[in-house]
Amino acid sequence: MKLNKEELKDIYKKLIVVFSGILFFFIMTNFSHVRDTFFRYISYIRPILIGFGIAFVANMLMNFYEKQFKKYSKLKNEQINVASMVLAFITLGLIVTFFLSVVLPQFISSLINLLYQIPDLITRFVDRIKDYPISDNVISKIETFVQDIESKNLIERLINLVISQGGFMLQGTMSVISHIFKSFFEGFLAISFSIYMLSGKNRLKRNAKQVLYGLLTEDFADRLIRYYTILYRNSYNFFTGQFLEAIIMGIVVFIGITIIGAPYAMILAVASGLLNIIPYIGAITGAILSVVLISIADPIKGLIFLVFIIVYQQIDGNYIYPKLVGGKVGIPAIWIMVAITIGGSIMGVIGMVVFVPIFATFYMILRDHTYKRLDEKEIDISKK
């Protein structure tokens, strides 16, 4: 019996569903092994991935400069592209230099200072909670914990670990040389790859389209390009908004702590800014961390900062965040939380951030396909 085109198409769809289910079952039952294998192979192309990340961030700046040149200058498109790329890398270099030379040293200094003060902070905390109806057994355990910290020199060990990690104190001269050479080589490859991508991004787009339309059907190639466009737009909007939001949050926290005269301004500002890159839970975690540390040192200042951060969160939630990020990701808050949960379980903190635009892309593709199928079937869900 000869099958027609529609019947073959239906069989292919069913086979794809079956094989997808088998693949999903295999991945879930061997998740740890699959994940380890995946990351091992990913490590082989690490310089390329880093270069892609650099190009992605630099492209944000490049787009900004291109708009300004087209608006205020009469340069040709090629000249605008070159000038924008150069300015983008200069800006990125200045930001990295400022972070490494100013922010990072102060952050490490503040962290070491905080670690030295941990026993004293815990002692103050115990003295304060003694006035409340709390079990003497709980207080006794906390005091024993502080004594163990002091007797075993845990703070000094932790500080030495921070210093050694920050200074790349590897064992052996050959290890140091090997590490430096490897890092330099990977950095050189990553930067070279990012420059190549940005300088020839229009050519790369054209070549990619030639391959897609040459090897695939026109309809399938159109869909792939559309999916890529959605992913890129979601990623660009999300990361641009979150980075700006994180910078603003860090600056606001630093200014707020400095104004009220509370300690740990730099370390809490950096921590709050970095945590704020994670949607929703990052801002809450950063606020709780800041309020707790400040309150242990000075409860009144902790209360003042709590009021300050609540007021800022209201302003941020109603005015700043909607303008910077808002609905740009195109996914409800509940699904963002799902993306954060899944991403965190697979890739840790990085997964919490990266999975949001990826999940948003799958959500939008599935939503559009669902609406299309409902229209084809002429089904009105509101009447069901």
GROMACS .gro file of C-alpha atoms in nm:
model
  384
    1MET     CA    1   0.000   0.000   0.000
    2LYS     CA    2   0.140   0.334  -0.105
    3LEU     CA    3   0.117   0.613   0.151
    4ASN     CA    4   0.042   0.967   0.047
    5LYS     CA    5   0.240   1.272   0.156
    6GLU     CA    6   0.011   1.363   0.447
    7GLU     CA    7   0.018   1.008   0.588
    8LEU     CA    8   0.398   0.996   0.569
    9LYS     CA    9   0.417   1.334   0.741
   10ASP     CA   10   0.189   1.208   1.019
   11ILE     CA   11   0.404   0.894   1.064
   12TYR     CA   12   0.721   1.107   1.086
   13LYS     CA   13   0.562   1.324   1.355
   14LYS     CA   14   0.463   1.021   1.560
   15LEU     CA   15   0.811   0.869   1.525
   16ILE     CA   16   0.967   1.197   1.640
   17VAL     CA   17   0.740   1.199   1.947
   18VAL     CA   18   0.829   0.835   2.028
   19PHE     CA   19   1.205   0.885   1.987
   20SER     CA   20   1.188   1.212   2.185
   21GLY     CA   21   1.016   1.026   2.468
   22ILE     CA   22   1.279   0.749   2.462
   23LEU     CA   23   1.559   1.008   2.460
   24PHE     CA   24   1.400   1.200   2.748
   25PHE     CA   25   1.361   0.878   2.951
   26PHE     CA   26   1.726   0.784   2.886
   27ILE     CA   27   1.849   1.129   2.993
   28MET     CA   28   1.639   1.128   3.311
   29THR     CA   29   1.749   0.777   3.414
   30ASN     CA   30   2.117   0.856   3.347
   31PHE     CA   31   2.107   1.225   3.430
   32SER     CA   32   2.432   1.251   3.629
   33HIS     CA   33   2.633   1.060   3.368
   34VAL     CA   34   2.479   1.256   3.078
   35ARG     CA   35   2.545   1.587   3.254
   36ASP     CA   36   2.908   1.501   3.336
   37THR     CA   37   2.970   1.383   2.979
   38PHE     CA   38   2.808   1.695   2.837
   39PHE     CA   39   3.021   1.932   3.047
   40ARG     CA   40   3.338   1.734   2.973
   41TYR     CA   41   3.290   1.779   2.599
   42ILE     CA   42   3.184   2.141   2.649
   43SER     CA   43   3.517   2.208   2.825
   44TYR     CA   44   3.699   2.124   2.501
   45ILE     CA   45   3.546   2.430   2.331
   46ARG     CA   46   3.561   2.656   2.636
   47PRO     CA   47   3.758   2.937   2.462
   48ILE     CA   48   3.496   2.947   2.185
   49LEU     CA   49   3.212   2.965   2.437
   50ILE     CA   50   3.389   3.239   2.633
   51GLY     CA   51   3.452   3.422   2.307
   52PHE     CA   52   3.085   3.392   2.219
   53GLY     CA   53   2.995   3.534   2.561
   54ILE     CA   54   3.236   3.826   2.516
   55ALA     CA   55   3.096   3.891   2.168
   56PHE     CA   56   2.741   3.881   2.304
   57VAL     CA   57   2.816   4.140   2.574
   58ALA     CA   58   3.029   4.356   2.341
   59ASN     CA   59   2.752   4.344   2.081
   60MET     CA   60   2.518   4.515   2.329
   61LEU     CA   61   2.762   4.807   2.351
   62MET     CA   62   2.828   4.792   1.977
   63ASN     CA   63   2.457   4.829   1.897
   64PHE     CA   64   2.439   5.131   2.127
   65TYR     CA   65   2.735   5.302   1.958
   66GLU     CA   66   2.602   5.217   1.610
   67LYS     CA   67   2.274   5.393   1.690
   68GLN     CA   68   2.461   5.701   1.812
   69PHE     CA   69   2.686   5.714   1.504
   70LYS     CA   70   2.392   5.675   1.266
   71LYS     CA   71   2.209   5.947   1.453
   72TYR     CA   72   2.485   6.207   1.487
   73SER     CA   73   2.748   6.127   1.218
   74LYS     CA   74   2.771   6.091   0.841
   75LEU     CA   75   3.007   5.794   0.840
   76LYS     CA   76   2.953   5.499   0.606
   77ASN     CA   77   2.816   5.171   0.741
   78GLU     CA   78   3.154   4.994   0.734
   79GLN     CA   79   3.320   5.284   0.919
   80ILE     CA   80   3.038   5.286   1.173
   81ASN     CA   81   3.077   4.911   1.232
   82VAL     CA   82   3.453   4.937   1.286
   83ALA     CA   83   3.431   5.245   1.510
   84SER     CA   84   3.146   5.092   1.714
   85MET     CA   85   3.335   4.765   1.762
   86VAL     CA   86   3.652   4.944   1.875
   87LEU     CA   87   3.457   5.161   2.121
   88ALA     CA   88   3.266   4.857   2.247
   89PHE     CA   89   3.586   4.666   2.329
   90ILE     CA   90   3.746   4.977   2.483
   91THR     CA   91   3.439   5.027   2.704
   92LEU     CA   92   3.435   4.660   2.800
   93GLY     CA   93   3.808   4.674   2.878
   94LEU     CA   94   3.763   4.982   3.098
   95ILE     CA   95   3.477   4.815   3.286
   96VAL     CA   96   3.681   4.498   3.348
   97THR     CA   97   3.987   4.704   3.449
   98PHE     CA   98   3.781   4.912   3.692
   99PHE     CA   99   3.629   4.599   3.843
  100LEU     CA  100   3.966   4.420   3.882
  101SER     CA  101   4.163   4.722   4.006
  102VAL     CA  102   3.905   4.899   4.224
  103VAL     CA  103   3.598   4.690   4.306
  104LEU     CA  104   3.757   4.345   4.348
  105PRO     CA  105   4.041   4.453   4.585
  106GLN     CA  106   3.795   4.643   4.805
  107PHE     CA  107   3.555   4.349   4.794
  108ILE     CA  108   3.827   4.104   4.906
  109SER     CA  109   3.944   4.347   5.175
  110SER     CA  110   3.587   4.387   5.304
  111LEU     CA  111   3.535   4.009   5.292
  112ILE     CA  112   3.852   3.943   5.494
  113ASN     CA  113   3.750   4.210   5.745
  114LEU     CA  114   3.405   4.052   5.774
  115LEU     CA  115   3.554   3.705   5.828
  116TYR     CA  116   3.772   3.838   6.110
  117GLN     CA  117   3.463   3.987   6.275
  118ILE     CA  118   3.246   3.674   6.254
  119PRO     CA  119   3.314   3.553   6.614
  120ASP     CA  120   3.249   3.904   6.749
  121LEU     CA  121   2.930   3.937   6.542
  122ILE     CA  122   2.800   3.603   6.668
  123THR     CA  123   2.882   3.702   7.026
  124ARG     CA  124   2.689   4.029   6.983
  125PHE     CA  125   2.401   3.834   6.835
  126VAL     CA  126   2.395   3.598   7.135
  127ASP     CA  127   2.404   3.893   7.378
  128ARG     CA  128   2.106   4.049   7.203
  129ILE     CA  129   1.889   3.736   7.189
  130LYS     CA  130   1.948   3.664   7.561
  131ASP     CA  131   1.686   3.932   7.632
  132TYR     CA  132   1.425   3.725   7.448
  133PRO     CA  133   1.252   3.401   7.557
  134ILE     CA  134   1.489   3.165   7.377
  135SER     CA  135   1.603   2.827   7.507
  136ASP     CA  136   1.929   2.834   7.704
  137ASN     CA  137   2.027   2.519   7.515
  138VAL     CA  138   2.018   2.708   7.183
  139ILE     CA  139   2.230   2.992   7.324
  140SER     CA  140   2.476   2.740   7.472
  141LYS     CA  141   2.518   2.569   7.134
  142ILE     CA  142   2.587   2.903   6.962
  143GLU     CA  143   2.849   2.994   7.224
  144THR     CA  144   3.013   2.651   7.183
  145PHE     CA  145   3.018   2.705   6.807
  146VAL     CA  146   3.199   3.038   6.853
  147GLN     CA  147   3.455   2.878   7.085
  148ASP     CA  148   3.519   2.601   6.830
  149ILE     CA  149   3.578   2.861   6.559
  150GLU     CA  150   3.832   3.046   6.773
  151SER     CA  151   4.009   2.735   6.907
  152LYS     CA  152   4.054   2.571   6.566
  153ASN     CA  153   4.162   2.891   6.388
  154LEU     CA  154   3.891   2.834   6.127
  155ILE     CA  155   3.871   3.203   6.040
  156GLU     CA  156   4.245   3.226   5.968
  157ARG     CA  157   4.225   2.914   5.752
  158LEU     CA  158   3.929   3.054   5.560
  159ILE     CA  159   4.106   3.387   5.506
  160ASN     CA  160   4.420   3.209   5.383
  161LEU     CA  161   4.199   3.014   5.142
  162VAL     CA  162   4.043   3.337   5.009
  163ILE     CA  163   4.384   3.500   4.966
  164SER     CA  164   4.535   3.191   4.801
  165GLN     CA  165   4.243   3.155   4.560
  166GLY     CA  166   4.245   3.525   4.480
  167GLY     CA  167   4.617   3.521   4.416
  168PHE     CA  168   4.624   3.189   4.225
  169MET     CA  169   4.876   3.042   4.471
  170LEU     CA  170   4.920   2.707   4.302
  171GLN     CA  171   5.167   2.448   4.420
  172GLY     CA  172   5.491   2.442   4.226
  173THR     CA  173   5.652   2.683   3.982
  174MET     CA  174   5.562   2.469   3.679
  175SER     CA  175   5.198   2.465   3.787
  176VAL     CA  176   5.196   2.844   3.806
  177ILE     CA  177   5.360   2.880   3.464
  178SER     CA  178   5.129   2.620   3.312
  179HIS     CA  179   4.820   2.786   3.460
  180ILE     CA  180   4.924   3.133   3.344
  181PHE     CA  181   5.009   3.011   2.993
  182LYS     CA  182   4.682   2.817   2.963
  183SER     CA  183   4.475   3.112   3.088
  184PHE     CA  184   4.656   3.354   2.858
  185PHE     CA  185   4.614   3.123   2.558
  186GLU     CA  186   4.245   3.064   2.625
  187GLY     CA  187   4.189   3.436   2.682
  188PHE     CA  188   4.369   3.521   2.358
  189LEU     CA  189   4.161   3.267   2.164
  190ALA     CA  190   3.837   3.389   2.324
  191ILE     CA  191   3.905   3.756   2.248
  192SER     CA  192   4.020   3.674   1.893
  193PHE     CA  193   3.707   3.469   1.833
  194SER     CA  194   3.482   3.746   1.968
  195ILE     CA  195   3.652   4.008   1.746
  196TYR     CA  196   3.615   3.781   1.444
  197MET     CA  197   3.246   3.726   1.519
  198LEU     CA  198   3.166   4.095   1.562
  199SER     CA  199   3.375   4.218   1.268
  200GLY     CA  200   3.213   3.968   1.033
  201LYS     CA  201   2.872   3.923   1.192
  202ASN     CA  202   2.685   4.022   0.875
  203ARG     CA  203   2.894   3.780   0.669
  204LEU     CA  204   2.841   3.503   0.925
  205LYS     CA  205   2.465   3.559   0.914
  206ARG     CA  206   2.467   3.536   0.536
  207ASN     CA  207   2.679   3.217   0.539
  208ALA     CA  208   2.453   3.057   0.801
  209LYS     CA  209   2.146   3.131   0.590
  210GLN     CA  210   2.315   2.984   0.282
  211VAL     CA  211   2.385   2.660   0.470
  212LEU     CA  212   2.033   2.638   0.616
  213TYR     CA  213   1.847   2.706   0.293
  214GLY     CA  214   2.091   2.492   0.095
  215LEU     CA  215   2.059   2.180   0.313
  216LEU     CA  216   1.704   2.211   0.450
  217THR     CA  217   1.360   2.278   0.312
  218GLU     CA  218   1.263   2.643   0.292
  219ASP     CA  219   0.984   2.604   0.548
  220PHE     CA  220   1.209   2.430   0.802
  221ALA     CA  221   1.490   2.685   0.749
  222ASP     CA  222   1.240   2.969   0.800
  223ARG     CA  223   1.131   2.815   1.129
  224LEU     CA  224   1.489   2.769   1.254
  225ILE     CA  225   1.573   3.131   1.174
  226ARG     CA  226   1.257   3.244   1.348
  227TYR     CA  227   1.339   3.036   1.659
  228TYR     CA  228   1.694   3.176   1.664
  229THR     CA  229   1.557   3.531   1.634
  230ILE     CA  230   1.325   3.472   1.931
  231LEU     CA  231   1.610   3.324   2.139
  232TYR     CA  232   1.848   3.609   2.054
  233ARG     CA  233   1.587   3.876   2.124
  234ASN     CA  234   1.490   3.717   2.457
  235SER     CA  235   1.856   3.677   2.560
  236TYR     CA  236   1.951   4.029   2.452
  237ASN     CA  237   1.656   4.195   2.628
  238PHE     CA  238   1.692   3.985   2.942
  239PHE     CA  239   2.067   4.021   2.993
  240THR     CA  240   2.071   4.391   2.902
  241GLY     CA  241   1.794   4.464   3.148
  242GLN     CA  242   1.930   4.241   3.426
  243PHE     CA  243   2.286   4.378   3.399
  244LEU     CA  244   2.160   4.737   3.421
  245GLU     CA  245   1.928   4.640   3.705
  246ALA     CA  246   2.219   4.473   3.890
  247ILE     CA  247   2.444   4.779   3.850
  248ILE     CA  248   2.171   5.013   3.974
  249MET     CA  249   2.098   4.783   4.269
  250GLY     CA  250   2.465   4.768   4.369
  251ILE     CA  251   2.502   5.146   4.351
  252VAL     CA  252   2.180   5.207   4.549
  253VAL     CA  253   2.282   4.959   4.822
  254PHE     CA  254   2.630   5.114   4.848
  255ILE     CA  255   2.487   5.468   4.873
  256GLY     CA  256   2.221   5.362   5.123
  257ILE     CA  257   2.465   5.181   5.355
  258THR     CA  258   2.716   5.467   5.330
  259ILE     CA  259   2.453   5.731   5.415
  260ILE     CA  260   2.332   5.554   5.729
  261GLY     CA  261   2.693   5.486   5.830
  262ALA     CA  262   2.657   5.107   5.844
  263PRO     CA  263   2.952   4.870   5.785
  264TYR     CA  264   3.022   4.636   5.492
  265ALA     CA  265   2.909   4.882   5.222
  266MET     CA  266   3.132   4.749   4.945
  267ILE     CA  267   3.086   4.376   5.006
  268LEU     CA  268   2.707   4.405   5.041
  269ALA     CA  269   2.681   4.631   4.735
  270VAL     CA  270   2.874   4.385   4.518
  271ALA     CA  271   2.686   4.085   4.661
  272SER     CA  272   2.347   4.254   4.610
  273GLY     CA  273   2.437   4.354   4.255
  274LEU     CA  274   2.555   4.005   4.158
  275LEU     CA  275   2.257   3.836   4.323
  276ASN     CA  276   2.020   4.076   4.149
  277ILE     CA  277   2.115   3.921   3.813
  278ILE     CA  278   1.900   3.624   3.923
  279PRO     CA  279   1.537   3.734   3.871
  280TYR     CA  280   1.308   3.772   4.172
  281ILE     CA  281   1.490   3.556   4.430
  282GLY     CA  282   1.824   3.734   4.381
  283ALA     CA  283   1.699   4.073   4.498
  284ILE     CA  284   1.523   3.918   4.800
  285THR     CA  285   1.831   3.715   4.896
  286GLY     CA  286   2.058   4.020   4.867
  287ALA     CA  287   1.822   4.232   5.077
  288ILE     CA  288   1.793   3.969   5.353
  289LEU     CA  289   2.172   3.919   5.361
  290SER     CA  290   2.232   4.294   5.389
  291VAL     CA  291   1.968   4.351   5.658
  292VAL     CA  292   2.089   4.057   5.870
  293LEU     CA  293   2.459   4.158   5.863
  294ILE     CA  294   2.384   4.524   5.933
  295SER     CA  295   2.137   4.435   6.211
  296ILE     CA  296   2.392   4.215   6.388
  297ALA     CA  297   2.636   4.508   6.394
  298ASP     CA  298   2.369   4.771   6.473
  299PRO     CA  299   1.996   4.682   6.497
  300ILE     CA  300   1.878   5.043   6.453
  301LYS     CA  301   2.077   5.087   6.132
  302GLY     CA  302   1.955   4.747   6.019
  303LEU     CA  303   1.595   4.862   6.067
  304ILE     CA  304   1.664   5.187   5.880
  305PHE     CA  305   1.822   4.997   5.593
  306LEU     CA  306   1.525   4.757   5.586
  307VAL     CA  307   1.287   5.050   5.539
  308PHE     CA  308   1.522   5.198   5.279
  309ILE     CA  309   1.543   4.877   5.076
  310ILE     CA  310   1.165   4.818   5.093
  311VAL     CA  311   1.102   5.169   4.957
  312TYR     CA  312   1.358   5.114   4.681
  313GLN     CA  313   1.209   4.774   4.592
  314GLN     CA  314   0.869   4.941   4.549
  315ILE     CA  315   1.018   5.206   4.321
  316ASP     CA  316   1.215   4.942   4.136
  317GLY     CA  317   0.918   4.708   4.094
  318ASN     CA  318   0.682   4.979   3.971
  319TYR     CA  319   0.909   5.203   3.762
  320ILE     CA  320   1.269   5.085   3.708
  321TYR     CA  321   1.230   4.710   3.642
  322PRO     CA  322   0.933   4.744   3.400
  323LYS     CA  323   1.134   4.992   3.190
  324LEU     CA  324   1.458   4.791   3.192
  325VAL     CA  325   1.321   4.437   3.170
  326GLY     CA  326   0.943   4.446   3.210
  327GLY     CA  327   0.766   4.212   2.970
  328LYS     CA  328   1.064   4.195   2.733
  329VAL     CA  329   1.129   3.832   2.818
  330GLY     CA  330   0.770   3.749   2.727
  331ILE     CA  331   0.709   3.487   2.997
  332PRO     CA  332   0.491   3.491   3.312
  333ALA     CA  333   0.662   3.514   3.651
  334ILE     CA  334   0.564   3.159   3.749
  335TRP     CA  335   0.750   3.015   3.450
  336ILE     CA  336   1.054   3.229   3.529
  337MET     CA  337   1.059   3.063   3.872
  338VAL     CA  338   1.034   2.721   3.704
  339ALA     CA  339   1.325   2.813   3.474
  340ILE     CA  340   1.533   2.928   3.773
  341THR     CA  341   1.460   2.605   3.961
  342ILE     CA  342   1.545   2.376   3.669
  343GLY     CA  343   1.851   2.581   3.566
  344GLY     CA  344   1.980   2.590   3.922
  345SER     CA  345   1.949   2.213   3.963
  346ILE     CA  346   2.142   2.150   3.639
  347MET     CA  347   2.405   2.427   3.624
  348GLY     CA  348   2.391   2.602   3.960
  349VAL     CA  349   2.383   2.982   3.978
  350ILE     CA  350   2.481   3.021   3.610
  351GLY     CA  351   2.190   2.797   3.514
  352MET     CA  352   1.948   3.017   3.709
  353VAL     CA  353   2.039   3.307   3.481
  354VAL     CA  354   2.095   3.133   3.147
  355PHE     CA  355   1.783   2.916   3.158
  356VAL     CA  356   1.542   3.213   3.178
  357PRO     CA  357   1.578   3.331   2.813
  358ILE     CA  358   1.607   2.969   2.693
  359PHE     CA  359   1.290   2.870   2.878
  360ALA     CA  360   1.117   3.186   2.753
  361THR     CA  361   1.200   3.089   2.395
  362PHE     CA  362   1.053   2.739   2.433
  363TYR     CA  363   0.749   2.890   2.603
  364MET     CA  364   0.687   3.141   2.321
  365ILE     CA  365   0.736   2.879   2.048
  366LEU     CA  366   0.495   2.638   2.222
  367ARG     CA  367   0.244   2.920   2.282
  368ASP     CA  368   0.247   3.034   1.919
  369HIS     CA  369   0.217   2.676   1.794
  370THR     CA  370  -0.075   2.613   2.032
  371TYR     CA  371  -0.259   2.928   1.918
  372LYS     CA  372  -0.202   2.830   1.555
  373ARG     CA  373  -0.343   2.481   1.611
  374LEU     CA  374  -0.647   2.622   1.793
  375ASP     CA  375  -0.712   2.862   1.504
  376GLU     CA  376  -0.685   2.577   1.254
  377LYS     CA  377  -0.938   2.376   1.455
  378GLU     CA  378  -1.153   2.690   1.500
  379ILE     CA  379  -1.171   2.634   1.876
  380ASP     CA  380  -1.245   2.926   2.108
  381ILE     CA  381  -1.113   2.833   2.455
  382SER     CA  382  -1.310   3.114   2.623
  383LYS     CA  383  -1.633   2.937   2.527
  384LYS     CA  384  -1.525   2.598   2.661
   0.00000   0.00000   0.00000
